[in-house]
Amino acid sequence: MKKNILFLIILSMFVSSTTLAKDEKGEKEEYKLDLSEIEKKPYHLGGFGEFRPVLSGLDKSAAFYKINFYNRNEGRTLTDYNFRMQFDGSYEEGIARVFTRINYDLANTYQGWSNDTTIYEGYLSLKPSNSLAIEVGKKTLKWGKGYAWNPVAFLDRPKDPNDPELALEGFWVASADFIKSFSGPLKTLSFTSVFLPVIYNDINTDFGGKNQLFGTFGNSASPVSPGNQINGAGKLYLLLYDTDIDFIVFSGGSKTTRYGVDFSRNISTNFEIHGEFAHFEDFQQIYIDSRGNIHSSTYDTQSYLLGLRYLTERDTTYILEYYHNGTGFTKGQEQDFFSFVDQSYNTYLATGQDSFLAKAQKLAQSGYGNPNFMRDYLYLRVSQKEPFDILYFTPAFTTIWNLKDYSVSLAPELLSTGITNLELRLKGIFPMGNGYTEFAEKPYNYRIEFRARYYF
Amino acid sequence: MKKIVITFILMFIAIPAYALDGQQLLVQIDRNLNPESYEMYRKIINVEPDGKKKEYTLFSVKKGVDKIAALFLAPASEKGRSTLRLGDNMWLYIPNVGKPIRITSLQSVIGGVFNNADILNLDYAAEYNVEKVDESGNEYLLYLKAKTKSVAYDKVKMWADKSRKVPSKIECLTEGNMLIKTLYFKDIKDLEGGIVRPSVIDTDSPLYKDYKSIMIFAKIKKRDYKDEVFTLTFMPNIDSLR
């Protein structure tokens, strides 16, 4: 039955890329651009609606299966049905503009129905001149040049390397951009300053709040100072000798001081390179040993990324990135965690006591369960535009290698945009590796998701 | 003898007066197509062999010889995306992604026959040197050679109307003279602001057999902008210029 559904989905994607698209066929070749099409309105309303069913083949021997499903029997597969509506709205008057992006999720999973409404962004923007912009409200900053990871994105939530282009929820900030252009090797200079307050239980609590038992890792919060805090960051951007360069600094009460630099440059008409480097002062890492004792160590560390984007004559795009995550766990720490989960599960089976598994669950939520929680990764995405003359059809293949434990995630994908404003995507994720490795301990052997998104 | 000397003198005076300065002609063609700094509305239509169409509406602003930006107004799935070109540097801003990413000139943000260099096209005189000009009937034929390796097409052959000094056809070629695409300039119209030029560019390519892309121009207005408009930081705000 499920195979039949999968076949129908793939068939529908091909059909939408070819046959159905004929709906838009014009009877007569008439090319015109009506002025009504370009009339500017002070307001804008738009967004998309999405349906995303997900089929997961469960791996009952995996650590994250044991953590999540130890007291349930969900059979061999799980099916989730996810619905999403995302609304964008803006209104402009003179130098002022208000913008909001609201996300509504409705999901039916093994835990039943759930829904969540989140303001992803909502801010007021003032532009007294083309050189100055002031923004106040909730917004995403998305600093950094990397595609899958951004070690210098000190003020953003970490993105999912499996879907790096998804919109993310922002933080409440006040920011100012000053821009200056020049002639000569330095073409552009801009400076961005950001003020980010944390008011416990009210504003930006999850940026680094009070009473957090375990800090999150990577680019997220660590519980350096609890309670209300003030944070500030600055970014100096230069377009110098045809190279984008950013210098970034962050300091404040919620996280330790950190510095970053990134760059991006076109080497030729089809070849781009980019990189990021971040230095974290007094980074606090909390980890567990195989007997369940929590340890904490504080150290200065660095994360960096080097990447390229290359387009061949056959319209194949390669994105390759190497990422060193200095805030991640070592192989030994990873194995201790998985060993602790195994022991906790065995204790549960023997005694029915699940307190150790609850501890493991909490650790998973705060660090070990984050995407790519270890030290060294390689990311490769290969996408082919319109192969075999199938229009608006882009197959892609993404792999993420954990270079420390040699586990790997393989993700083939088919994308069809044959019908205006409708995007269909079929994607599979296949984690592979030996026991006690990152991808092998995922709760599923495979995950297949179909996403139908309609823009309005 | 006196007549022969006078004839020789006249010839030497007369020849420079009639010699065609190809580069100057190219600059004149550029100016007849667009003011050096402008705002412009365009629609790009990709037409497939079965007649299916996809349409994109863009608002573009340009300043000087090397700065141009474009904002997608339609369809809904592309609305708010913007592209920026500063010389050989190009970026794409996608509202969901939130940060500008570098793109290359041979990619296409919309698919179809037009690539990014066609959509964010600078003045021909800024990117090409005129190697030779032939005259035939009512047309010039300009042979253009890219000034640098970073230009999308190494060679360009441009047919231009002698009286109006606007292109009628352009062939884009590789260094080895392989044809990449042909642009046909059609339907000369007054596009407001005193700009009288072809209002439609039709293109086909042997690399995209039976496909074609069309660019339709609606409004071109001379307008000056501050340099700061053409920066990554300003990309999310291009709509405020309309």
XYZ file of C-alpha atoms in Angstrom:
698
model
C 0.000 0.000 0.000
C 2.778 2.421 1.042
C 4.773 1.444 -2.040
C 1.741 2.298 -4.172
C 1.444 5.717 -2.508
C 5.143 6.397 -3.110
C 4.770 5.403 -6.756
C 1.783 7.722 -7.131
C 3.740 10.611 -5.588
C 6.682 10.143 -7.970
C 4.300 9.822 -10.888
C 2.486 13.004 -9.887
C 5.805 14.882 -9.794
C 6.681 13.805 -13.326
C 3.177 14.608 -14.488
C 3.303 18.055 -12.933
C 6.621 18.655 -14.682
C 5.244 17.622 -18.048
C 1.610 16.952 -18.851
C -0.357 18.971 -16.323
C 1.785 21.943 -17.043
C 0.026 22.206 -20.370
C -2.812 23.867 -18.483
C -0.800 27.027 -18.770
C -0.359 26.722 -22.485
C -1.273 29.908 -24.274
C -3.430 29.631 -27.359
C -1.887 32.646 -29.027
C 1.562 34.112 -28.800
C 0.918 37.511 -27.313
C 3.550 39.112 -25.184
C 2.600 42.069 -23.082
C 3.214 43.569 -19.697
C 0.210 45.405 -18.320
C 0.919 48.369 -16.088
C -1.598 46.935 -13.601
C 0.852 44.068 -13.030
C 3.555 46.431 -11.791
C 1.452 48.839 -9.777
C 2.876 49.212 -6.300
C 0.613 48.769 -3.298
C 1.592 49.939 0.200
C 0.786 46.529 1.626
C 1.741 42.967 0.787
C 0.152 39.689 1.814
C 1.536 36.326 0.805
C 2.945 33.068 2.028
C 2.455 29.378 1.453
C 0.456 26.361 2.560
C 2.211 23.027 2.901
C 1.343 19.373 3.390
C 4.204 17.058 4.398
C 3.599 13.410 5.211
C 6.657 11.575 6.558
C 7.199 7.817 6.640
C 9.941 6.549 8.979
C 11.245 2.973 9.134
C 12.112 2.568 12.813
C 15.453 1.180 13.993
C 14.659 -0.461 17.323
C 18.303 -0.994 18.204
C 19.260 2.669 17.820
C 20.001 4.875 20.835
C 17.551 7.597 19.869
C 14.807 5.004 19.348
C 15.423 3.770 22.891
C 15.311 7.304 24.267
C 12.086 8.265 22.486
C 10.135 5.014 22.293
C 11.372 2.868 25.202
C 7.877 2.610 26.695
C 5.919 2.405 23.432
C 5.489 -0.104 20.668
C 5.016 1.740 17.428
C 5.610 -1.192 15.103
C 8.092 -1.093 12.231
C 7.108 2.209 10.687
C 5.749 5.565 11.741
C 3.745 7.946 9.631
C 3.484 11.647 10.489
C 1.210 14.121 8.749
C 2.402 17.706 8.932
C 0.545 20.791 7.762
C 2.047 24.266 7.692
C 0.757 27.711 6.832
C 3.196 30.571 6.672
C 1.913 34.115 6.224
C 4.024 37.103 5.212
C 2.602 40.579 5.517
C 4.010 44.069 5.243
C 2.834 47.661 5.167
C 4.920 50.591 3.998
C 4.398 54.273 4.628
C 7.141 56.802 3.894
C 10.386 55.758 5.550
C 8.623 53.191 7.750
C 7.758 49.572 7.018
C 6.311 46.903 9.241
C 6.825 43.259 8.350
C 5.648 40.017 9.900
C 6.042 36.319 9.141
C 3.767 34.010 11.121
C 4.101 30.250 11.056
C 1.308 27.819 11.954
C 2.095 24.089 12.271
C -0.464 21.335 12.649
C 0.842 17.790 13.050
C -0.529 14.337 13.557
C 2.248 12.116 14.943
C 2.481 9.044 17.168
C 1.802 11.455 20.039
C -1.497 12.585 18.526
C -2.523 15.937 17.138
C -0.566 19.070 18.055
C -0.431 22.610 16.765
C 1.779 25.618 17.241
C 1.664 29.228 16.125
C 4.937 31.153 16.128
C 5.847 34.657 15.052
C 9.022 33.965 13.072
C 9.593 37.635 12.375
C 7.800 40.874 13.190
C 9.592 44.173 13.099
C 9.440 47.848 12.307
C 11.994 49.144 9.845
C 12.905 52.809 9.456
C 15.025 54.023 6.558
C 15.816 57.716 6.977
C 18.230 57.410 4.026
C 19.631 54.786 1.679
C 22.705 54.651 3.930
C 20.924 54.001 7.196
C 18.336 51.460 8.330
C 17.043 50.942 11.845
C 15.011 47.869 12.742
C 13.265 46.934 15.953
C 11.398 43.705 16.596
C 11.754 39.989 16.056
C 13.957 39.072 13.109
C 16.462 36.601 11.766
C 19.917 37.919 10.933
C 21.378 34.861 9.131
C 25.018 35.811 9.349
C 27.655 33.722 7.637
C 28.424 32.442 4.149
C 28.143 28.669 4.586
C 25.300 26.724 2.979
C 24.835 23.860 5.464
C 26.420 25.385 8.586
C 27.212 28.868 9.848
C 29.678 28.905 12.769
C 29.654 32.733 12.792
C 25.849 33.035 13.036
C 26.107 33.997 16.700
C 22.608 35.521 16.846
C 20.642 32.891 14.949
C 19.119 29.561 15.762
C 21.113 26.730 14.191
C 19.756 25.660 10.836
C 19.070 22.083 9.831
C 21.788 20.927 7.396
C 19.197 18.546 5.899
C 17.049 21.545 4.941
C 19.232 24.653 5.194
C 16.869 26.914 3.240
C 13.965 26.662 5.688
C 12.842 29.909 7.285
C 13.788 30.090 10.959
C 12.358 31.850 13.963
C 14.245 35.021 14.857
C 15.082 36.767 18.112
C 13.843 40.118 19.435
C 16.499 42.684 18.542
C 17.143 46.337 17.813
C 19.590 46.800 14.966
C 21.084 49.566 12.859
C 22.790 49.246 9.471
C 25.057 51.909 8.091
C 26.168 51.492 4.469
C 28.770 53.408 2.478
C 29.884 52.794 -1.102
C 33.212 53.739 -2.645
C 34.986 53.524 -5.944
C 38.240 51.585 -6.009
C 39.138 48.184 -4.555
C 36.879 48.768 -1.543
C 33.437 49.016 -3.133
C 31.186 48.700 -0.091
C 31.524 49.099 3.637
C 28.654 48.500 5.984
C 28.392 48.253 9.721
C 25.596 46.482 11.566
C 25.119 46.808 15.288
C 22.639 44.619 17.121
C 21.250 44.853 20.625
C 19.621 41.666 21.936
C 18.064 41.703 25.403
C 17.108 38.572 27.322
C 14.279 39.057 29.777
C 13.718 35.775 31.524
C 10.377 34.146 30.754
C 9.439 37.002 28.473
C 11.835 37.941 25.664
C 14.519 35.781 24.038
C 14.549 33.357 26.971
C 15.784 30.552 24.740
C 18.778 32.617 23.624
C 20.394 31.798 26.968
C 18.067 31.708 29.917
C 17.979 31.060 33.581
C 17.769 27.568 35.076
C 18.831 25.808 31.947
C 20.141 22.511 33.175
C 22.249 21.731 30.171
C 23.490 24.235 27.678
C 22.918 23.659 24.026
C 25.932 23.440 21.859
C 27.284 24.693 18.617
C 25.911 28.123 17.909
C 23.191 28.015 20.481
C 23.024 29.125 24.024
C 25.146 28.005 26.904
C 24.105 28.905 30.438
C 26.893 31.303 31.246
C 24.773 33.742 33.197
C 21.121 33.158 34.023
C 18.369 35.732 34.248
C 17.924 39.046 32.467
C 20.839 39.876 30.244
C 22.010 42.373 27.677
C 23.832 41.181 24.571
C 25.389 43.101 21.743
C 26.991 42.224 18.433
C 28.620 44.096 15.584
C 29.351 43.145 11.991
C 31.646 45.009 9.633
C 31.087 44.046 6.004
C 33.521 44.882 3.216
C 33.319 44.219 -0.492
C 37.046 44.401 -1.058
C 38.808 43.267 -4.233
C 35.569 41.544 -5.345
C 35.471 39.525 -2.125
C 32.735 39.672 0.525
C 34.350 39.856 3.949
C 32.620 40.099 7.344
C 34.226 40.718 10.712
C 31.883 39.852 13.586
C 32.039 40.217 17.341
C 29.527 39.179 19.984
C 29.598 39.918 23.694
C 26.992 39.810 26.407
C 25.605 38.157 29.471
C 23.904 35.194 27.806
C 26.868 33.694 26.003
C 30.617 34.024 26.188
C 32.430 36.469 23.918
C 33.037 35.232 20.399
C 34.661 36.593 17.252
C 34.090 35.659 13.652
C 35.251 36.333 10.138
C 33.826 35.046 6.872
C 34.420 35.505 3.159
C 32.929 34.650 -0.210
C 34.286 35.181 -3.704
C 33.525 34.236 -7.304
C 36.617 32.643 -8.826
C 35.038 32.444 -12.286
C 31.639 32.658 -13.968
C 30.667 29.234 -12.564
C 32.802 28.799 -9.454
C 32.368 30.331 -5.989
C 34.316 29.751 -2.774
C 33.423 30.727 0.789
C 34.601 30.242 4.337
C 33.926 31.099 7.973
C 36.046 31.141 11.106
C 34.749 31.612 14.658
C 36.647 31.886 17.923
C 34.715 31.159 21.136
C 36.114 32.367 24.443
C 35.522 30.269 27.547
C 33.169 27.892 25.827
C 31.448 25.698 28.369
C 30.775 22.126 27.337
C 28.653 19.791 29.403
C 29.017 16.086 28.703
C 28.255 12.754 30.247
C 30.487 9.769 30.888
C 29.408 6.184 30.295
C 28.324 5.827 33.950
C 26.018 8.824 33.739
C 28.131 11.399 35.559
C 27.785 14.916 34.180
C 31.007 16.829 33.560
C 31.685 20.348 32.522
C 34.767 21.787 30.892
C 35.496 25.330 29.842
C 37.938 26.177 27.096
C 38.616 28.538 24.199
C 37.813 26.915 20.898
C 37.476 27.557 17.188
C 35.017 26.460 14.527
C 35.575 26.912 10.821
C 34.133 26.072 7.464
C 35.449 26.031 3.903
C 33.166 25.566 0.935
C 32.647 25.883 -2.777
C 29.821 26.001 -5.269
C 30.567 24.829 -8.806
C 28.324 24.748 -11.868
C 29.270 22.486 -14.780
C 28.424 22.999 -18.450
C 25.719 20.323 -18.057
C 24.003 22.397 -15.357
C 25.104 20.192 -12.487
C 25.676 22.175 -9.301
C 28.099 20.918 -6.666
C 28.120 22.367 -3.160
C 30.970 21.024 -1.051
C 31.704 22.105 2.518
C 34.107 21.011 5.217
C 33.062 22.000 8.744
C 35.096 21.799 11.918
C 32.865 22.295 14.937
C 35.134 23.184 17.853
C 32.124 23.296 20.186
C 31.089 19.728 19.320
C 31.707 16.450 21.106
C 34.684 14.157 20.637
C 34.324 10.558 19.514
C 34.950 9.382 23.079
C 32.216 11.642 24.463
C 29.833 10.406 21.774
C 30.506 6.764 22.612
C 30.109 7.427 26.342
C 26.682 8.941 25.697
C 25.467 6.057 23.533
C 26.888 3.572 26.036
C 24.994 5.344 28.828
C 21.783 5.146 26.779
C 22.279 1.401 26.276
C 22.896 0.838 29.987
C 19.868 2.984 30.890
C 17.685 1.007 28.496
C 18.902 -2.294 29.925
C 18.165 -1.004 33.422
C 14.664 -0.064 32.275
C 14.091 -3.516 30.786
C 15.351 -5.190 33.943
C 13.725 -2.976 36.581
C 11.180 -0.767 34.851
C 13.026 2.276 36.201
C 13.303 4.992 33.539
C 15.021 7.843 35.427
C 18.333 7.251 33.589
C 16.553 7.273 30.250
C 14.845 10.538 31.252
C 18.296 11.969 31.959
C 19.507 10.783 28.558
C 16.409 12.323 26.971
C 17.204 15.685 28.564
C 20.789 15.493 27.353
C 19.555 14.627 23.872
C 17.328 17.700 23.859
C 20.132 19.964 24.956
C 23.099 18.853 22.903
C 23.580 15.243 21.880
C 20.375 15.320 19.866
C 21.305 18.432 17.887
C 21.970 17.947 14.203
C 25.705 17.328 13.695
C 26.805 17.517 17.307
C 30.358 16.288 16.709
C 33.598 17.844 15.508
C 34.267 17.292 11.782
C 31.920 16.993 8.835
C 31.919 16.972 5.076
C 28.841 18.052 3.149
C 28.284 17.396 -0.545
C 25.187 18.302 -2.499
C 24.912 17.515 -6.196
C 21.872 18.787 -8.063
C 21.078 18.397 -11.738
C 18.844 20.933 -13.423
C 16.257 19.444 -15.788
C 17.892 16.104 -16.706
C 16.621 14.199 -19.746
C 14.795 17.374 -20.813
C 12.261 17.046 -17.984
C 11.412 20.660 -17.385
C 11.363 22.300 -13.977
C 12.555 19.050 -12.471
C 15.663 18.977 -10.311
C 16.945 15.787 -8.726
C 19.582 16.226 -6.041
C 21.696 14.041 -3.818
C 23.022 15.233 -0.464
C 25.510 13.454 1.756
C 26.778 14.455 5.175
C 29.817 12.542 6.443
C 30.822 12.549 10.070
C 34.592 12.433 9.648
C 35.209 11.369 13.256
C 33.008 8.280 13.469
C 32.687 7.635 9.693
C 28.906 7.489 9.748
C 27.038 9.067 6.859
C 23.641 10.397 5.900
C 22.490 9.919 2.304
C 19.584 12.022 1.066
C 18.265 11.697 -2.491
C 15.667 14.244 -3.505
C 13.339 15.029 -6.427
C 11.988 18.553 -6.865
C 9.337 19.634 -9.330
C 8.211 23.222 -9.943
C 6.294 22.596 -13.166
C 3.128 24.359 -12.097
C 3.425 28.034 -11.227
C 3.512 28.559 -7.458
C 3.335 24.815 -6.707
C 6.451 23.049 -5.466
C 6.546 19.271 -5.030
C 9.451 17.592 -3.304
C 10.096 13.948 -2.508
C 13.039 13.314 -0.236
C 14.569 10.306 1.449
C 17.107 10.234 4.271
C 19.150 7.091 4.879
C 21.486 7.247 7.905
C 24.313 4.678 7.836
C 27.205 3.667 10.040
C 28.513 1.281 12.677
C 27.076 1.112 16.181
C 27.622 4.069 18.529
C 27.989 6.481 15.628
C 25.943 9.602 14.982
C 23.897 8.554 11.994
C 23.590 4.853 12.898
C 21.969 5.800 16.221
C 19.188 7.839 14.590
C 15.769 6.378 15.486
C 15.025 5.408 11.904
C 16.663 3.326 9.171
C 15.088 5.469 6.530
C 12.827 8.465 6.336
C 10.811 9.385 3.285
C 8.950 12.646 3.114
C 6.806 14.254 0.486
C 6.257 17.996 0.553
C 3.626 19.823 -1.460
C 3.869 23.569 -1.041
C 1.620 26.141 -2.683
C 2.600 29.807 -2.674
C -0.036 32.529 -2.679
C 49.781 68.307 -60.619
C 48.168 70.827 -58.297
C 44.860 68.957 -58.603
C 46.520 65.654 -57.677
C 48.130 67.195 -54.575
C 44.783 68.739 -53.508
C 43.025 65.401 -54.084
C 45.578 63.602 -51.886
C 45.264 66.233 -49.168
C 41.441 65.992 -49.283
C 41.609 62.194 -49.080
C 43.751 62.312 -45.960
C 41.391 64.833 -44.370
C 38.259 63.021 -45.527
C 39.131 59.454 -44.468
C 39.305 60.158 -40.711
C 36.006 62.008 -40.944
C 34.224 58.885 -42.271
C 36.080 56.227 -40.265
C 33.668 54.487 -37.930
C 34.655 54.404 -34.272
C 33.225 51.018 -33.257
C 33.526 51.624 -29.529
C 31.756 54.959 -29.816
C 29.025 53.293 -31.884
C 28.606 50.638 -29.187
C 28.287 53.295 -26.489
C 25.642 55.008 -28.627
C 23.753 51.712 -29.017
C 23.889 51.212 -25.247
C 22.491 54.705 -24.655
C 19.702 54.139 -27.176
C 18.698 50.982 -25.297
C 18.790 52.483 -21.799
C 19.937 55.573 -19.974
C 23.115 54.903 -18.024
C 21.128 55.011 -14.770
C 17.500 53.985 -14.789
C 14.555 52.129 -13.323
C 12.852 49.538 -15.473
C 9.986 47.048 -15.428
C 10.311 43.793 -17.351
C 8.525 40.525 -17.802
C 10.433 37.377 -18.709
C 8.500 34.505 -20.254
C 10.014 31.049 -20.655
C 8.230 29.163 -23.431
C 8.634 25.407 -23.740
C 8.299 23.272 -26.869
C 4.698 22.353 -25.984
C 3.781 26.023 -25.591
C 3.733 26.013 -21.807
C 4.812 29.344 -20.320
C 6.265 30.545 -17.061
C 6.255 34.263 -16.406
C 8.358 36.406 -14.110
C 7.901 40.139 -13.524
C 10.899 42.184 -12.440
C 11.681 45.695 -11.305
C 15.285 46.688 -12.066
C 17.490 49.615 -11.157
C 20.876 50.431 -12.664
C 23.572 52.961 -11.995
C 26.653 53.698 -14.059
C 28.510 50.993 -15.899
C 28.689 48.241 -13.304
C 25.784 48.387 -10.846
C 22.403 46.762 -11.393
C 19.782 45.171 -9.135
C 16.495 43.428 -9.875
C 13.523 42.527 -7.705
C 10.974 39.815 -8.532
C 7.391 41.094 -8.311
C 5.695 37.896 -9.563
C 4.919 34.985 -9.400
C 4.110 34.519 -5.697
C 6.734 31.782 -5.293
C 9.488 34.220 -6.372
C 8.098 37.497 -5.005
C 10.595 39.395 -2.881
C 13.656 37.677 -4.320
C 16.256 40.128 -5.483
C 19.500 39.928 -7.410
C 22.420 42.314 -7.380
C 25.359 42.732 -9.713
C 28.431 44.816 -9.034
C 30.799 44.315 -11.949
C 31.589 40.596 -12.008
C 30.026 39.955 -8.601
C 26.459 38.637 -8.383
C 24.229 37.750 -5.446
C 20.744 36.358 -4.934
C 18.628 37.263 -1.923
C 15.776 34.886 -1.040
C 13.519 36.239 1.722
C 13.147 32.792 3.383
C 16.871 32.115 3.344
C 17.417 35.614 4.646
C 20.950 36.301 3.483
C 22.349 37.076 0.042
C 24.241 34.183 -1.516
C 26.763 34.535 -4.301
C 25.638 33.312 -7.698
C 27.546 33.056 -10.949
C 26.778 34.638 -14.307
C 26.191 31.364 -16.156
C 23.572 30.161 -13.670
C 19.972 31.209 -14.121
C 17.799 32.268 -11.222
C 14.680 31.655 -13.338
C 15.642 28.749 -15.577
C 15.099 28.978 -19.330
C 17.428 30.459 -21.911
C 18.271 33.695 -20.089
C 21.097 33.312 -17.608
C 21.981 35.682 -14.784
C 24.247 37.740 -17.033
C 21.315 38.314 -19.419
C 18.950 39.288 -16.636
C 21.464 41.595 -14.950
C 22.994 42.875 -18.160
C 25.406 45.769 -18.031
C 26.231 48.063 -20.943
C 27.802 46.152 -23.833
C 30.550 48.775 -24.018
C 31.429 48.091 -20.388
C 32.073 44.400 -21.046
C 33.190 44.239 -24.684
C 35.688 45.787 -27.063
C 34.658 46.279 -30.672
C 37.086 44.353 -32.873
C 35.531 45.160 -36.219
C 32.469 46.834 -37.746
C 31.016 45.769 -41.097
C 28.371 47.735 -42.931
C 25.789 46.059 -45.093
C 22.642 47.746 -46.413
C 20.821 49.349 -43.531
C 22.748 47.471 -40.847
C 25.988 47.520 -38.958
C 27.556 44.266 -37.896
C 29.713 44.711 -34.816
C 32.176 42.013 -33.762
C 32.634 42.248 -30.000
C 35.252 40.584 -27.840
C 34.956 40.257 -24.051
C 37.304 42.519 -22.121
C 37.925 39.876 -19.444
C 37.500 36.123 -18.942
C 34.784 36.759 -16.377
C 32.314 38.014 -19.010
C 29.599 35.425 -19.740
C 30.119 35.323 -23.543
C 33.584 35.525 -25.012
C 32.415 36.829 -28.386
C 29.308 38.646 -29.522
C 28.086 39.491 -33.026
C 25.681 42.398 -32.993
C 23.522 43.482 -35.932
C 22.289 47.051 -35.439
C 19.926 49.291 -37.371
C 21.915 52.108 -38.978
C 19.348 54.825 -38.610
C 18.057 54.071 -35.083
C 21.324 52.621 -33.824
C 19.636 49.872 -31.804
C 20.366 46.139 -32.096
C 18.170 43.918 -34.235
C 19.961 40.648 -33.521
C 22.771 39.479 -31.266
C 24.626 36.188 -31.380
C 26.458 35.096 -28.233
C 29.440 32.850 -28.889
C 32.115 30.946 -27.052
C 35.840 31.536 -27.597
C 35.740 28.702 -30.158
C 32.895 30.426 -32.049
C 30.217 28.001 -30.822
C 26.801 29.655 -30.790
C 25.331 29.790 -27.266
C 22.198 31.799 -27.964
C 20.655 34.344 -30.297
C 18.745 37.417 -29.134
C 16.197 39.016 -31.486
C 15.239 42.635 -30.749
C 11.670 43.379 -31.849
C 8.744 45.739 -31.651
C 10.268 49.228 -31.366
C 8.135 51.341 -29.005
C 8.209 54.534 -26.985
C 8.767 53.204 -23.446
C 7.984 56.541 -21.783
C 10.649 59.020 -20.787
C 11.662 59.483 -24.432
C 13.219 56.009 -24.752
C 12.332 54.568 -28.140
C 13.767 51.068 -28.446
C 12.857 47.435 -29.108
C 10.336 46.478 -26.428
C 10.723 42.724 -26.859
C 13.818 40.532 -26.827
C 13.169 37.050 -28.083
C 15.872 34.439 -27.644
C 16.591 30.882 -28.628
C 19.546 28.621 -28.190
C 20.909 25.486 -29.831
C 21.640 24.338 -26.275
C 17.904 24.556 -25.427
C 16.354 23.182 -28.598
C 12.744 24.294 -29.206
C 12.702 26.435 -26.067
C 12.653 30.166 -26.086
C 12.636 32.986 -23.594
C 11.175 36.423 -24.113
C 11.908 39.639 -22.291
C 9.267 42.371 -22.497
C 10.039 45.929 -21.431
C 7.256 48.168 -20.133
C 8.711 51.257 -18.516
C 12.221 52.610 -18.590
C 12.824 55.840 -16.761
C 16.050 57.756 -16.266
C 16.695 57.872 -12.542
C 19.689 58.374 -10.325
C 20.370 56.401 -7.173
C 22.896 56.523 -4.401
C 25.647 53.907 -4.595
C 24.456 52.473 -1.284
C 21.355 51.096 -3.035
C 23.632 48.592 -4.770
C 24.861 46.780 -1.680
C 24.094 43.450 -0.013
C 22.669 45.225 2.993
C 20.125 47.042 0.831
C 18.951 43.950 -1.105
C 15.907 43.233 1.085
C 14.765 46.847 0.602
C 14.772 47.273 -3.182
C 10.974 47.453 -3.266
C 11.181 50.744 -1.362
C 12.659 52.329 -4.518
C 9.459 51.813 -6.509
